[in-house]
PDB file of C-alpha atoms in Angstrom:
ATOM      1  CA  ASN F  16     -36.213  80.833  17.737  1.00 59.00           C
ATOM      2  CA  GLN F  17     -34.641  79.728  14.422  1.00 73.00           C
ATOM      3  CA  THR F  18     -32.077  77.405  15.905  1.00 82.00           C
ATOM      4  CA  ILE F  19     -31.861  73.924  14.367  1.00 86.00           C
ATOM      5  CA  HIS F  20     -30.258  71.112  16.341  1.00 90.00           C
ATOM      6  CA  SER F  21     -28.933  68.168  14.310  1.00 93.00           C
ATOM      7  CA  ARG F  22     -26.753  65.209  15.145  1.00 94.00           C
ATOM      8  CA  LEU F  23     -24.908  62.779  12.838  1.00 94.00           C
ATOM      9  CA  THR F  24     -24.465  59.117  13.445  1.00 94.00           C
ATOM     10  CA  VAL F  25     -22.490  56.422  11.636  1.00 91.00           C
ATOM     11  CA  THR F  26     -23.845  52.877  11.883  1.00 87.00           C
ATOM     12  CA  PHE F  27     -21.880  49.712  12.069  1.00 82.00           C
ATOM     13  CA  TRP F  28     -22.710  49.107   8.410  1.00 72.00           C
ATOM     14  CA  GLY F  29     -21.252  52.519   7.351  1.00 77.00           C
ATOM     15  CA  TYR F  30     -24.457  54.488   6.984  1.00 83.00           C
ATOM     16  CA  LEU F  31     -24.324  58.166   7.833  1.00 89.00           C
ATOM     17  CA  ASN F  32     -27.592  59.503   9.280  1.00 93.00           C
ATOM     18  CA  ARG F  33     -28.592  62.996  10.081  1.00 94.00           C
ATOM     19  CA  PHE F  34     -31.236  63.531  12.764  1.00 94.00           C
ATOM     20  CA  THR F  35     -32.985  66.828  13.487  1.00 92.00           C
ATOM     21  CA  TRP F  36     -34.530  67.699  16.891  1.00 90.00           C
ATOM     22  CA  ILE F  37     -38.291  68.418  16.578  1.00 86.00           C
ATOM     23  CA  PRO F  38     -39.281  70.637  19.520  1.00 82.00           C
ATOM     24  CA  PRO F  39     -43.038  69.940  19.610  1.00 80.00           C
ATOM     25  CA  SER F  40     -42.460  66.200  19.877  1.00 80.00           C
ATOM     26  CA  TYR F  41     -39.295  66.428  21.906  1.00 82.00           C
ATOM     27  CA  GLY F  42     -37.605  63.821  19.722  1.00 89.00           C
ATOM     28  CA  TRP F  43     -35.090  63.195  17.012  1.00 92.00           C
ATOM     29  CA  ARG F  44     -36.322  62.557  13.482  1.00 92.00           C
ATOM     30  CA  GLN F  45     -34.214  61.184  10.675  1.00 91.00           C
ATOM     31  CA  PHE F  46     -33.682  63.895   8.158  1.00 89.00           C
ATOM     32  CA  TRP F  47     -31.516  62.010   5.714  1.00 88.00           C
ATOM     33  CA  SER F  48     -29.301  58.950   5.323  1.00 88.00           C
ATOM     34  CA  VAL F  49     -26.490  58.018   2.990  1.00 84.00           C
ATOM     35  CA  PRO F  50     -25.773  55.838   1.139  1.00 76.00           C
ATOM     36  CA  THR F  51     -29.168  55.508  -0.432  1.00 76.00           C
ATOM     37  CA  ASP F  52     -28.253  52.644  -2.812  1.00 80.00           C
ATOM     38  CA  SER F  53     -27.242  49.276  -1.436  1.00 78.00           C
ATOM     39  CA  CYS F  54     -24.204  49.223  -3.789  1.00 85.00           C
ATOM     40  CA  ASP F  55     -22.924  52.426  -2.335  1.00 80.00           C
ATOM     41  CA  VAL F  56     -21.843  50.529   0.895  1.00 78.00           C
ATOM     42  CA  TYR F  57     -18.072  50.047   0.786  1.00 80.00           C
ATOM     43  CA  GLY F  58     -17.067  46.371   0.766  1.00 84.00           C
ATOM     44  CA  GLY F  59     -20.732  45.314   0.841  1.00 85.00           C
ATOM     45  CA  CYS F  60     -20.063  42.294  -1.338  1.00 90.00           C
ATOM     46  CA  GLY F  61     -16.769  41.347   0.324  1.00 92.00           C
ATOM     47  CA  PRO F  62     -13.403  40.295  -1.186  1.00 95.00           C
ATOM     48  CA  TYR F  63     -13.545  39.359  -4.942  1.00 95.00           C
ATOM     49  CA  GLY F  64     -17.261  40.387  -5.018  1.00 94.00           C
ATOM     50  CA  TYR F  65     -19.051  43.207  -6.853  1.00 94.00           C
ATOM     51  CA  CYS F  66     -22.487  44.778  -6.486  1.00 92.00           C
ATOM     52  CA  ASP F  67     -25.083  45.076  -9.211  1.00 92.00           C
ATOM     53  CA  THR F  68     -28.559  46.321  -8.374  1.00 87.00           C
ATOM     54  CA  ASN F  69     -29.920  44.715 -11.595  1.00 91.00           C
ATOM     55  CA  THR F  70     -29.296  41.203 -10.311  1.00 88.00           C
ATOM     56  CA  SER F  71     -30.712  39.149  -7.475  1.00 84.00           C
ATOM     57  CA  PRO F  72     -28.968  38.711  -5.158  1.00 84.00           C
ATOM     58  CA  ILE F  73     -27.163  42.067  -5.779  1.00 86.00           C
ATOM     59  CA  CYS F  74     -23.755  40.627  -4.855  1.00 89.00           C
ATOM     60  CA  ASN F  75     -21.863  38.665  -7.501  1.00 92.00           C
ATOM     61  CA  CYS F  76     -18.445  37.123  -7.768  1.00 95.00           C
ATOM     62  CA  ILE F  77     -15.887  38.021 -10.362  1.00 96.00           C
ATOM     63  CA  ARG F  78     -15.101  35.354 -12.912  1.00 96.00           C
ATOM     64  CA  GLY F  79     -13.405  32.307 -11.441  1.00 96.00           C
ATOM     65  CA  PHE F  80     -14.755  32.805  -7.906  1.00 96.00           C
ATOM     66  CA  ASP F  81     -17.832  31.422  -6.006  1.00 95.00           C
ATOM     67  CA  PRO F  82     -19.625  32.818  -2.911  1.00 94.00           C
ATOM     68  CA  ARG F  83     -17.781  31.984   0.240  1.00 92.00           C
ATOM     69  CA  ASN F  84     -21.186  31.431   2.005  1.00 89.00           C
ATOM     70  CA  LEU F  85     -24.016  30.754  -0.500  1.00 85.00           C
ATOM     71  CA  GLN F  86     -26.604  30.754   2.259  1.00 86.00           C
ATOM     72  CA  GLU F  87     -25.635  34.241   3.357  1.00 84.00           C
ATOM     73  CA  TRP F  88     -25.820  35.482  -0.283  1.00 79.00           C
ATOM     74  CA  MET F  89     -29.296  34.065  -0.699  1.00 76.00           C
ATOM     75  CA  LEU F  90     -30.297  36.073   2.385  1.00 78.00           C
ATOM     76  CA  LYS F  91     -28.745  39.175   0.646  1.00 74.00           C
ATOM     77  CA  VAL F  92     -25.811  39.380   2.980  1.00 76.00           C
ATOM     78  CA  GLY F  93     -22.712  39.184   0.708  1.00 76.00           C
ATOM     79  CA  SER F  94     -20.046  40.685   2.990  1.00 83.00           C
ATOM     80  CA  SER F  95     -18.272  37.324   3.344  1.00 89.00           C
ATOM     81  CA  GLY F  96     -17.199  37.684  -0.243  1.00 93.00           C
ATOM     82  CA  CYS F  97     -16.005  35.153  -2.752  1.00 95.00           C
ATOM     83  CA  VAL F  98     -13.374  32.389  -2.893  1.00 95.00           C
ATOM     84  CA  ARG F  99     -11.315  31.101  -5.930  1.00 95.00           C
ATOM     85  CA  ARG F 100     -12.882  28.032  -7.570  1.00 93.00           C
ATOM     86  CA  THR F 101      -9.416  26.484  -8.124  1.00 88.00           C
ATOM     87  CA  GLN F 102      -6.383  27.146  -6.034  1.00 84.00           C
ATOM     88  CA  LEU F 103      -3.344  28.785  -7.510  1.00 81.00           C
ATOM     89  CA  SER F 104      -0.389  26.556  -8.146  1.00 79.00           C
ATOM     90  CA  CYS F 105       2.644  28.593  -7.298  1.00 79.00           C
ATOM     91  CA  GLY F 106       5.212  25.881  -6.874  1.00 72.00           C
ATOM     92  CA  GLY F 107       8.035  24.636  -9.083  1.00 67.00           C
ATOM     93  CA  ASP F 108      10.409  26.583 -11.254  1.00 62.00           C
ATOM     94  CA  GLY F 109       7.814  28.816 -12.696  1.00 55.00           C
TER      95      GLY F 109
END
């Protein structure tokens, strides 16, 4: 029998996994998973953040912004993103 049974799952974090049924063991085995790079996860560093695998932690803030939750970033969870260092002043005649 040349039939191959597979199933695809998507995790909460956006990973797509392909599992293949292995008849002798009567179980599912992970065949592949994407993304393979931490920076491939959409929005992984949150608003105003960007990912760079050459830095530690991999999440960084664009210029003029700081991590919203520094403790999370040190734990390599940057999804809370960044906040502006100084608030915009949009009042007046300007």
